[in-house]
XYZ file of C-alpha atoms in Angstrom:
607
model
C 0.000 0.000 0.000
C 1.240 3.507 -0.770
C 2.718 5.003 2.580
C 0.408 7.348 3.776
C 1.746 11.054 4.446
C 0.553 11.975 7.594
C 1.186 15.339 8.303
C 0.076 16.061 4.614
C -3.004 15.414 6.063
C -3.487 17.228 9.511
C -0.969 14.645 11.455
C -0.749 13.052 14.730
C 1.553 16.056 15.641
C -1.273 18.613 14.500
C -3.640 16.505 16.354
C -2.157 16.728 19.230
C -1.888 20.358 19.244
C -5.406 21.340 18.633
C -6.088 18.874 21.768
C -3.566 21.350 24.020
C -5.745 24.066 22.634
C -8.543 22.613 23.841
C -7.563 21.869 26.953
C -6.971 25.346 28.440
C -9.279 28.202 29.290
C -8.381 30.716 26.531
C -10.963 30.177 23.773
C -9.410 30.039 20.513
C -10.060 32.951 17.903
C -12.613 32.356 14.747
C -8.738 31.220 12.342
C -7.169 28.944 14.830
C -11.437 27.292 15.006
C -11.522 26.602 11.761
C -8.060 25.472 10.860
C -8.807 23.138 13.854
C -11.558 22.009 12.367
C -10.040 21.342 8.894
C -7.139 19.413 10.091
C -8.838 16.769 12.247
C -11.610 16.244 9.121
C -8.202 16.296 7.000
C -6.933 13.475 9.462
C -9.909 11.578 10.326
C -11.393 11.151 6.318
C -8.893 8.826 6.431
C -8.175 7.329 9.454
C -10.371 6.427 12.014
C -8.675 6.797 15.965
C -11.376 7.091 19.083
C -8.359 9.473 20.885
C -9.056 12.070 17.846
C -12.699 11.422 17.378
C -12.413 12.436 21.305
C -10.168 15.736 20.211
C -12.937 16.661 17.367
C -15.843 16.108 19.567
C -14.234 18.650 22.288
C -13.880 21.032 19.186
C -17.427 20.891 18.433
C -18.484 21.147 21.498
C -17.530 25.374 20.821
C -20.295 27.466 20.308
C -18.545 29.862 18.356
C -17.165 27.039 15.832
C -20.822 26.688 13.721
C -20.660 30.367 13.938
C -17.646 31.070 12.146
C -17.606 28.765 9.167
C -20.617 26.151 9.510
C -19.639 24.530 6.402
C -16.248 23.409 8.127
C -18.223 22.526 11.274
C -20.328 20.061 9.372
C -18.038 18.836 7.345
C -15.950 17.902 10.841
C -19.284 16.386 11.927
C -19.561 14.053 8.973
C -15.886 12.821 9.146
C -16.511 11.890 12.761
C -19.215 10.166 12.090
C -17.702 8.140 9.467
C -14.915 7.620 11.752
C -17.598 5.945 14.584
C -18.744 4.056 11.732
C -15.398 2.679 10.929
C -15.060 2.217 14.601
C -17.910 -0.438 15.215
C -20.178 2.828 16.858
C -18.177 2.092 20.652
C -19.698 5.387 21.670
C -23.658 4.976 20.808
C -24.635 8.431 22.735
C -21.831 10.288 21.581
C -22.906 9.055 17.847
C -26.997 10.556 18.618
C -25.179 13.709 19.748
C -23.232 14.056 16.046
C -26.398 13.725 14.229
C -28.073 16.331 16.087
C -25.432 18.878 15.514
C -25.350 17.897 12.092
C -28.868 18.259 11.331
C -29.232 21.450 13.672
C -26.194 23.154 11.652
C -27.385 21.581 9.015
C -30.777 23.433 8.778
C -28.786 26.798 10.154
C -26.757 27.309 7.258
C -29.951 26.528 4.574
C -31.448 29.684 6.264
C -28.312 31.597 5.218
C -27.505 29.771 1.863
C -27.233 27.190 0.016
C -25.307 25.935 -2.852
C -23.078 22.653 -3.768
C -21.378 22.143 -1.059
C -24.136 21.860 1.726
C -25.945 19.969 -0.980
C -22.825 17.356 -1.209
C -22.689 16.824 2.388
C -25.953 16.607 3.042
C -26.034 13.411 0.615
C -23.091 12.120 2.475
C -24.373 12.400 5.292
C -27.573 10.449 4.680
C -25.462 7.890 3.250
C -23.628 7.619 6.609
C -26.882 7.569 8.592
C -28.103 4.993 6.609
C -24.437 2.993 7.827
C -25.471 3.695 11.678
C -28.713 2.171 11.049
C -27.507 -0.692 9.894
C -24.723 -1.179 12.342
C -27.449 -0.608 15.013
C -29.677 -3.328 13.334
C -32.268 -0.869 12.874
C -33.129 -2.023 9.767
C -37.021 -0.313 9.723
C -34.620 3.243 9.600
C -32.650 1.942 6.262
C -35.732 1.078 4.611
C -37.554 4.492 5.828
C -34.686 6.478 4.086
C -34.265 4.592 1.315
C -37.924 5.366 0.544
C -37.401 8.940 1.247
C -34.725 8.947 -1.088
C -35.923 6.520 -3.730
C -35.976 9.038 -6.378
C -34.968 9.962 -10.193
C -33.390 12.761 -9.627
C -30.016 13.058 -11.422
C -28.716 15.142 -8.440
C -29.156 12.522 -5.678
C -28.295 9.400 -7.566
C -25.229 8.811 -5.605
C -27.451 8.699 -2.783
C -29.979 6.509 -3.760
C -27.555 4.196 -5.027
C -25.534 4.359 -1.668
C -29.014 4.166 0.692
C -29.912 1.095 -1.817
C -26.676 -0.521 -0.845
C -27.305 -0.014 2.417
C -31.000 -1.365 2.272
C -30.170 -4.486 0.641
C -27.418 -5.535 3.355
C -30.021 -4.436 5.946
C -32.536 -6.986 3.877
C -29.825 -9.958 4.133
C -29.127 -9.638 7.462
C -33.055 -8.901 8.791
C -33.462 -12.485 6.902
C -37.554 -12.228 6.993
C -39.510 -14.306 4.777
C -38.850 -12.534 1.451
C -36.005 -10.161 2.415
C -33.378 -12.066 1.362
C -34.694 -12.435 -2.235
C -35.425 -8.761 -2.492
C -31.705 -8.243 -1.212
C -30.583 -10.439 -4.068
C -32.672 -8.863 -6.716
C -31.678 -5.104 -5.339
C -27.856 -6.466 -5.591
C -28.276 -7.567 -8.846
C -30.083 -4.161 -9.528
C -27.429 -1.896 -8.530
C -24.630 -4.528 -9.919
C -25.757 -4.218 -13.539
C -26.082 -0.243 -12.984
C -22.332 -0.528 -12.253
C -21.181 -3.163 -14.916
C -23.057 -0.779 -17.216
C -20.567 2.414 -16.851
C -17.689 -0.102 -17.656
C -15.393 1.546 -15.161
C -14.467 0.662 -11.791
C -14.957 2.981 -8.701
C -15.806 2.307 -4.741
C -19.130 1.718 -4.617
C -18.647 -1.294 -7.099
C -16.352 -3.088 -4.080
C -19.381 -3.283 -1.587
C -22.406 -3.703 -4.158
C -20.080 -6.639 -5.566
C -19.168 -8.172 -2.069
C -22.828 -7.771 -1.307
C -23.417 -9.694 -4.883
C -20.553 -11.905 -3.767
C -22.843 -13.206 -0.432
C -26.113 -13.958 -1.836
C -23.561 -16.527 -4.728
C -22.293 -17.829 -1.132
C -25.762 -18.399 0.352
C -26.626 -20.572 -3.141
C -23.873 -22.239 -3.121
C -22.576 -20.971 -6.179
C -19.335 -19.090 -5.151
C -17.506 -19.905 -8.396
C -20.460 -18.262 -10.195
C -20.295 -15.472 -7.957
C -16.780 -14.818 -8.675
C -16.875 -15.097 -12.377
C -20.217 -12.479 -12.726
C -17.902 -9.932 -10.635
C -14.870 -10.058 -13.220
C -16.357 -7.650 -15.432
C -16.260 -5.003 -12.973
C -13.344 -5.883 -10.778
C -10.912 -6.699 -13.473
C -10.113 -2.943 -13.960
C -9.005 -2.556 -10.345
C -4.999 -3.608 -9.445
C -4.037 -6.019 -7.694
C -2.378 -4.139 -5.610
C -2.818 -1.088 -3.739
C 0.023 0.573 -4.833
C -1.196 2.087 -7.911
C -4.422 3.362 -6.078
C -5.090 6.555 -4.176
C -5.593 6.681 -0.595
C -8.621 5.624 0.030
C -11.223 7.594 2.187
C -12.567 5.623 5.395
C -15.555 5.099 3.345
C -13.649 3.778 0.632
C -11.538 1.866 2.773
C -14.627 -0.021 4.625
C -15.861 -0.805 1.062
C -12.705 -2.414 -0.229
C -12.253 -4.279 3.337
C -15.804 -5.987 3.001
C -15.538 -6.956 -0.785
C -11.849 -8.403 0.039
C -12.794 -10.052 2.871
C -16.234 -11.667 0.893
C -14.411 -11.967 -2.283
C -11.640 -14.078 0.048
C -14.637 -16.551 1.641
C -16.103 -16.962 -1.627
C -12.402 -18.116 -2.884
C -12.330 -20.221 0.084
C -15.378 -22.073 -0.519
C -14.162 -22.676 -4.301
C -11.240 -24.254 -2.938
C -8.863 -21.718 -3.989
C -7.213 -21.363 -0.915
C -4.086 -19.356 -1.739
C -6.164 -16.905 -3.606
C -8.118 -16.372 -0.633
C -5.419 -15.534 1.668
C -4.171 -13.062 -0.628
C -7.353 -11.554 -0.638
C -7.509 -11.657 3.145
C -4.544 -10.341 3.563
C -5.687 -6.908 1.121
C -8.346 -6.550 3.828
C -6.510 -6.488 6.712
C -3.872 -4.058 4.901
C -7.017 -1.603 4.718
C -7.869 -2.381 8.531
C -4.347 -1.608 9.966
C -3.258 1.079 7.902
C -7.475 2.929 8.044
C -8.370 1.734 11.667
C -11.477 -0.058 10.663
C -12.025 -1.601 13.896
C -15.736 -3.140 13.374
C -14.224 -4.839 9.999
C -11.030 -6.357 11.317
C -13.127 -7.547 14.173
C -15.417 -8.667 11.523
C -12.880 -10.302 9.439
C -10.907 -12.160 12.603
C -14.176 -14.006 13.725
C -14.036 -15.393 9.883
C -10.552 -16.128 9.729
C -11.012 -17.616 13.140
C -13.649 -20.123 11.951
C -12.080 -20.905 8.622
C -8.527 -22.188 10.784
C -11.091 -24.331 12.690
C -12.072 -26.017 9.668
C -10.053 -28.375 7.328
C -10.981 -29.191 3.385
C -12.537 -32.659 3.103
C -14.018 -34.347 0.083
C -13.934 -30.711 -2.438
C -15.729 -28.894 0.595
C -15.052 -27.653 4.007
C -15.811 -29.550 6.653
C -15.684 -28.936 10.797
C -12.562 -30.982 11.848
C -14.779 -32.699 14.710
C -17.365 -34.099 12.616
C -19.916 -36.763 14.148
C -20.300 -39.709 12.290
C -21.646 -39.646 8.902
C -24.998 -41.076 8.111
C -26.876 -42.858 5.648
C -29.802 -40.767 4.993
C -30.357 -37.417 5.762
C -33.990 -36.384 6.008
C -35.289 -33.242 5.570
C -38.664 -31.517 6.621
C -40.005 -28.431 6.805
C -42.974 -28.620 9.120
C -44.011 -30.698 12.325
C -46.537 -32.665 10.806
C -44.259 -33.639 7.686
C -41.405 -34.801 10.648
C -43.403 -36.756 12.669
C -44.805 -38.570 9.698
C -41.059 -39.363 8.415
C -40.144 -40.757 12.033
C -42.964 -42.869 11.777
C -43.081 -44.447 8.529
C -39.261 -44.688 7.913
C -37.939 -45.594 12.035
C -41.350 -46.461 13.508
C -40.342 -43.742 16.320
C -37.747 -45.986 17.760
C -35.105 -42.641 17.384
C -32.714 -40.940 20.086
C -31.412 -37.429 19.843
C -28.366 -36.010 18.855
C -26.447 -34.764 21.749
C -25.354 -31.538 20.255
C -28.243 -30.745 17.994
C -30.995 -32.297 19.436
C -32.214 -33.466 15.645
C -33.963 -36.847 15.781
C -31.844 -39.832 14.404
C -32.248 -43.952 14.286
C -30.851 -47.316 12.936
C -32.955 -49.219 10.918
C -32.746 -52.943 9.170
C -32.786 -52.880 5.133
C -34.146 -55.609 3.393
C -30.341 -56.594 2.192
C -29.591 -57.608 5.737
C -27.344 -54.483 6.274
C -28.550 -51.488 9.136
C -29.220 -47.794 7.721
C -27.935 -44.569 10.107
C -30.530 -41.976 9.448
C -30.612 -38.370 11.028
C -33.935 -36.308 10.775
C -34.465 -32.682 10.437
C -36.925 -29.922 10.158
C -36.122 -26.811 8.756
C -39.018 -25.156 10.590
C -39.631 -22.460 7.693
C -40.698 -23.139 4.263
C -38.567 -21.477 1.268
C -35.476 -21.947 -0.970
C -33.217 -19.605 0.450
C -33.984 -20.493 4.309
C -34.159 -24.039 3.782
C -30.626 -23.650 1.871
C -29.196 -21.961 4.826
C -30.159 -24.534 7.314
C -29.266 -27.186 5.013
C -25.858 -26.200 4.453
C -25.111 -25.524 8.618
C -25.930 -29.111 8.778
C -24.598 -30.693 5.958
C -20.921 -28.981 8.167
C -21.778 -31.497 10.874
C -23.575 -34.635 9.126
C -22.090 -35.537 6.020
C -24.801 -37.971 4.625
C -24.140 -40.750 1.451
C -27.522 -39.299 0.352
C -30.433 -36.557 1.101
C -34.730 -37.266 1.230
C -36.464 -34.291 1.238
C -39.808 -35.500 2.063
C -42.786 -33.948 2.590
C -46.205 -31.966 1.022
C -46.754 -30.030 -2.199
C -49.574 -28.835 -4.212
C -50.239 -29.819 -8.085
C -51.637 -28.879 -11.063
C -54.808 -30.478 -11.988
C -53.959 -33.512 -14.381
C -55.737 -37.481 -14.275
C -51.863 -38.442 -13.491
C -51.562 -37.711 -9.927
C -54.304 -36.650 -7.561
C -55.010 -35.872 -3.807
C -52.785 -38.044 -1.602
C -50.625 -39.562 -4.415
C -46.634 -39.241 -4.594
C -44.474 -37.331 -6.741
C -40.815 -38.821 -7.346
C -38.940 -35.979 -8.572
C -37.662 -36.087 -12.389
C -35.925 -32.252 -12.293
C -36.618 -28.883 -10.873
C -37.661 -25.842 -11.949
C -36.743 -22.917 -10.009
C -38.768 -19.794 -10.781
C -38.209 -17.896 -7.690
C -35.886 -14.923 -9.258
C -38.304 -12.880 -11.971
C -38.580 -9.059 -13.234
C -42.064 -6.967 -13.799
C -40.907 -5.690 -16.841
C -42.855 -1.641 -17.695
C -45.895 -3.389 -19.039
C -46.684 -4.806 -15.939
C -45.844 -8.584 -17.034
C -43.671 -10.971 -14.707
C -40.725 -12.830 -16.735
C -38.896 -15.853 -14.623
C -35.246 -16.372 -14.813
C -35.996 -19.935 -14.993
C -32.904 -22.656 -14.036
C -32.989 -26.278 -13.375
C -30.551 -26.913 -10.405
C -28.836 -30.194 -10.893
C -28.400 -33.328 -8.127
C -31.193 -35.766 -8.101
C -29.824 -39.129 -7.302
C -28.662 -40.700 -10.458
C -30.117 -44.076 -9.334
C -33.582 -42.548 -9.050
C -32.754 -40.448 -12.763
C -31.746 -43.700 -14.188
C -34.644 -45.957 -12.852
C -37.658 -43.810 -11.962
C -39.178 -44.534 -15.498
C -39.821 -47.704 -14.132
C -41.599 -46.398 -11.271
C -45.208 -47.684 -12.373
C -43.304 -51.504 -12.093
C -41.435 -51.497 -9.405
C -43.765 -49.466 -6.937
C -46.051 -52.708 -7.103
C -42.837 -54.825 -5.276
C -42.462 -52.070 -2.412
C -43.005 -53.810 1.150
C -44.903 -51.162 3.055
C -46.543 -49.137 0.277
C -48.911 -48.607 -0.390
C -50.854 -49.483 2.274
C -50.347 -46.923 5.003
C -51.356 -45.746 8.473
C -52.018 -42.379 10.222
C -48.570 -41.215 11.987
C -51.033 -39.773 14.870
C -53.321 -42.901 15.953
C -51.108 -45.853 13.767
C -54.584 -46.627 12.075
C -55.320 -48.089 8.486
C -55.096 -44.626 6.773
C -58.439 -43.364 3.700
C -58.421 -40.708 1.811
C -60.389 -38.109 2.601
C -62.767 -37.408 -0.153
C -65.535 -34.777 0.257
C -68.825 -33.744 -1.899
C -67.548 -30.093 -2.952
C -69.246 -26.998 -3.523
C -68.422 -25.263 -7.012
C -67.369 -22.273 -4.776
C -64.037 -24.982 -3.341
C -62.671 -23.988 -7.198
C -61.102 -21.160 -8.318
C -59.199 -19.633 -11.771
C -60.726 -18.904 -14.727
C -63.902 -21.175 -15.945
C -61.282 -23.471 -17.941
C -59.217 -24.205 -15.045
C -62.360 -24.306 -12.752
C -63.797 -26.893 -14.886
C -60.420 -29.015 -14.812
C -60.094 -28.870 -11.150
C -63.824 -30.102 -10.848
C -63.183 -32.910 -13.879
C -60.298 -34.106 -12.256
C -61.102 -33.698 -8.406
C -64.360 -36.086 -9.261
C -62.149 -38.562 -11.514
C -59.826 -39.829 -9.015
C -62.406 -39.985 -6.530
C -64.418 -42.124 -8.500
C -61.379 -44.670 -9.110
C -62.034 -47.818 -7.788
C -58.602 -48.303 -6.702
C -57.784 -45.545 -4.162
C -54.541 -46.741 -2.766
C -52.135 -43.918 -3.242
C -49.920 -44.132 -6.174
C -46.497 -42.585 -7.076
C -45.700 -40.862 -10.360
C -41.912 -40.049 -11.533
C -42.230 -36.436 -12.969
C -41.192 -33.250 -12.601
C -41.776 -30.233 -9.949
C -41.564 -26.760 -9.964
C -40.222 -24.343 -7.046
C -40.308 -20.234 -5.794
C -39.833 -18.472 -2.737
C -43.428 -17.968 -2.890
C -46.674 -19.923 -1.556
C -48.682 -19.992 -5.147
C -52.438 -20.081 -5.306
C -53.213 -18.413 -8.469
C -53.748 -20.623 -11.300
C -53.020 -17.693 -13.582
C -49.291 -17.939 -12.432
C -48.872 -22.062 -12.745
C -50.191 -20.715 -16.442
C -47.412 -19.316 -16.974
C -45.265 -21.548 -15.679
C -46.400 -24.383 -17.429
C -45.762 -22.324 -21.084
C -42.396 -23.304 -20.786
C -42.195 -26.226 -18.316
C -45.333 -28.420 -19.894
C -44.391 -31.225 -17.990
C -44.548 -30.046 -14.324
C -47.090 -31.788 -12.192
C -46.067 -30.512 -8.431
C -45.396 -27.178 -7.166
C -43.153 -26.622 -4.015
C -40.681 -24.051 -2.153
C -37.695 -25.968 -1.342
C -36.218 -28.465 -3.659
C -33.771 -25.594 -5.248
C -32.864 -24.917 -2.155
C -31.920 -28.457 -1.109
C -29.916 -29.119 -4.247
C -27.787 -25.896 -4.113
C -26.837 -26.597 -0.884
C -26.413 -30.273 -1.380
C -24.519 -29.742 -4.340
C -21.585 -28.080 -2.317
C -20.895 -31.254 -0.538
C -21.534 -33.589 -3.520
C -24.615 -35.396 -1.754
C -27.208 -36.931 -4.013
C -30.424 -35.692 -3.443
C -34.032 -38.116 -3.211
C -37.479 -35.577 -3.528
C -40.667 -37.045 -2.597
C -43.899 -34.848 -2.501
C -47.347 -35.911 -1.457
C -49.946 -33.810 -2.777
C -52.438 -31.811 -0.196
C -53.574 -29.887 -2.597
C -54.429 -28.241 -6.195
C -53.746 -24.734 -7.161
C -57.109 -23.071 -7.231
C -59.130 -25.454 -4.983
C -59.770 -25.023 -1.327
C -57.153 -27.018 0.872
C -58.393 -29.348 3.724
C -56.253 -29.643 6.338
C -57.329 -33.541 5.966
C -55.419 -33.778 2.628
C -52.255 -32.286 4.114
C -52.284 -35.052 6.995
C -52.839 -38.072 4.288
C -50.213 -36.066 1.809
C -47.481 -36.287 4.663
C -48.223 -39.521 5.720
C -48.263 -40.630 1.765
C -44.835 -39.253 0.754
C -42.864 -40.820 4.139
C -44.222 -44.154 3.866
C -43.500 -43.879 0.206
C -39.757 -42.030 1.240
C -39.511 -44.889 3.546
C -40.143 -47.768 1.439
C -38.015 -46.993 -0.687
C -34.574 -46.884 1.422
C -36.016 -49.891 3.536
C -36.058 -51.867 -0.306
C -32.962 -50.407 -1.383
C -34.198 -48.301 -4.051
C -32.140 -45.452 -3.054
């Protein structure tokens, strides 16, 4: 890194002289105020020390410093605060106390004038706010400004696209059901605003780390990497060539360095990602960036912990590894798995409490299986969970198990099974000006390739299954009947195409004389998104004809799966169709359905 002149920019020395200034009674005339002022904000733009935050604070503390020159005096307030920023916020009263001198000088000088340069700090300054918000985890405060500042005017682009920043790492880190896609989908926004300009400047570091995160969270770091290049390629690789940085600067280089180094870490390029480390705690060190270097230890402190196994990272005090892990989202769909695939002879794990059991195959051999419940339905949360645990149970393959709804088709009906085929992901879409959705639609990869291979002979070997498909209720062990109901023409919705379908179909299978449940190798599609408009599966099924279940976290599972190269096994039991009224009787049957099916299969050694 180029050495830093210090004195060319106020200096320790300096520093220390304006603090003797302060310190005795003689006030200090309206010259010696200001060129106070301008040194420390000289001095602490780039470097952020609590002793001279604690020198510039006693400075502002003087009455007659907004007075004098309350351009200087805010721009000393702004510094500072960037400084606490840079400093974790250690001082959380002393931080409310900058803001309100900002904003009461602030308004002071508009009554006098106004022009560029209270204009240009007041942008940075909202920008910074927006950086305590988020620090403080008051995330309701980043979205409120970024709505207040949400605008098209050319002036205050910088800020919005600063605020935006700032709202979409607020978004990631909140986690609710939703944020984290909008996060994504604002990255991506503001990414392609930057790849656009074909030139490389600060802001592109953090909108690309935060880019950088949400590839992580997939599981798609190498992807992640490569979409950055465009960008990042401009910038040197080292900092030699490049100007100081401001702290702002400097905290936006640290974070992309330090996510551009995990995401390098989880492709396995392990010298790369030192190097990149190592740029971000150069830019700690040399800028004081306390809250990142604190930020970038605890990584660096669980990375040493860890040790590559297998072409992924793995805890170096891993349990044993199991069979079969099972996943499921909600209570119902767990206890029906325990049931049907251990008959509830399980212990728990001593360090995670998930549920887990030995059963006999029919080869002779005994099967370790661990359960799970991810406790909230989704791609992207299920994903998360799924990967934490696939760092302490490495399993020789996954079952996600559980319900789904369906289109309306005579091939698979209420309480039947869908193996999965492939997956269709439409969770990440665009309303384009006219008001129409379009999907970025993928196929993740990573269904078991002895279910890909042989699942076209489902109809055959389903027959041979010990245990299907005669089942019984989880909740009372009894012989278990589908519920079929007389229903109203109200129970179907959609247009009167689909509404006639629904009814067609919905009386079909309930008139089939056989009404053991039956499995059907096909394929399913997945969002983020509970869907109940038949206008949507419309459009889904224009590209996708073939799709006959519709779910929220098979994506999920694979992506995650996929980083620890663990075959994945999806079986869905339909509890409903999209546009008729679900019974909460289905949904029982449907869970009991796909685990005795789930179960069957492993205890035959399908899968």
């Amino acid at each position: 890194m180029k050495k830093c002149d210090v004195s060319g920019i106020g200096g320790l020395c300096e520093a220390h002289r304006i603090a003797l200034h302060l310190s005795i009674s003689e006030p200090l005339c309206d010259v010696a105020l200001v060129m106070a002022g301008k040194r420390l904000s000289d001095y602490l733009k780039f470097v952020a020390n609590e002793m001279h935050c604690d020198f510039a604070l006693r400075l502002l503390r003087v009455p007659e410093f907004s007075d004098c020159d309350t351009i200087s005096y805010l721009r000393l307030c702004l510094t500072v605060l960037q400084a606490e920023v840079a400093l974790g916020l250690p001082n959380q009263p002393r931080v409310n106390e900058i803001i309100q001198w900002y904003e009461w000088a602030s308004k002071k000088v508009k009554k006098a004038a106004s022009g560029d340069a209270i204009d240009l700090l007041n942008i940075e300054f909202q920008g910074v706010k927006a950086q305590v918000h988020h620090l403080r985890r008051d995330y309701g405060k980043v979205k409120a400004l970024y709505a207040k500042h949400d605008t098209n005017d050319s002036s205050l682009q910088e800020l919005r696209k600063y605020v935006k920043a700032q709202y979409s790492a607020s978004l990631y880190l909140e986690n609710e059901k939703g944020g984290r896609v909008l996060s994504r989908t604002i990255a991506e926004e503001l990414y392609e605003e930057i790849a656009q300009n074909k030139a490389s400047n600060v802001d592109a570091f953090f909108i690309s780390g935060k880019l950088l995160e949400h590839y992580e969270k997939i599981g798609k770091s190498d992807e992640g990497l490569e979409r950055i290049m465009p960008v990042m390629s401009p910038v040197p690789n080292d900092f030699v060539n490049l100007p100081i940085p401001t702290l702002r600067d400097a905290i936006n280089m640290a974070i992309f360095y330090r996510d551009a180094g995990y995401s390098l870490w989880l492709s396995g390029e392990k010298e790369k990602a030192n190097e990149s480390f190592e740029k971000a705690f150069q830019l700690c060190k040399f800028h004081g960036l306390r809250d990142q270097e604190e930020k970038l230890r605890n990584m660096k402190n669980v990375i040493d912990q860890q040790k590559r196994v297998g072409g992924v990272y793995h805890d170096s005090h891993l349990p044993a590894a199991c069979d079969y892990l099972i996943v499921t989202i909600i209570p119902e769909e767990l206890d029906a798995a325990v049931y049907h695939i251990a008959n509830n002879n399980t212990s728990a794990d001593k360090t995670t409490q998930w549920r887990k059991a030995s059963i006999d195959l029919s080869s002779g051999r005994q099967a370790t299986i661990v359960f799970i419940a991810t406790g909230e339905p989704g791609n992207l949360p299920t994903h998360d969970y799924l990967f934490n645990a696939l760092a302490l149970q490495k399993p020789a393959k996954i079952i996600l198990v559980g319900i789904a709804g369906s289109v309306p088709s005579r091939d698979i009906g209420l309480g039947d099974v869908v193996l999965c085929k492939d997956v269709f992901d439409f969770s990440v879409g665009a309303i384009n000006a006219d008001g129409k959705k379009e999907y970025n639609l993928f196929s993740p990869k990573g269904i078991d390739e002895n279910i890909f291979q042989s699942g076209t002979m489902i109809s055959q070997w389903q027959k041979e299954l010990v245990g299907w498909p005669k089942i019984k209720n989880y909740q009372d062990k009894k012989k278990l009947v589908k519920p079929w109901k007389d229903l109203e023409a109200a129970s179907f919705g959609g247009d009167t195409t689909w509404r006639e379908k629904l009814e067609e179909n919905y009386y079909y299978h309930k008139s089939k004389t056989d009404q053991s449940p039956h499995a059907l190798f096909a394929a399913i599609a997945t969002s983020n998104d509970v869907v109940k408009h038949p206008e949507t599966v419309k459009k889904w099924l224009e590209p996708v004809r073939q799709i006959k279940a519709i779910e929220m976290e098979a994506s999920g599972v694979l992506s995650a799966a996929g980083k620890f190269k663990c075959p994945v096994v999806i079986v869905r039991g339909i509890s409903d169709i999209v546009g008729q009224k679900r019974d909460d009787d289905w949904k029982i049957y449907a869970a009991n359905s796909a685990a005795a099916f789930a179960g069957a299969l492993i205890k035959n050694g399908i899968i």
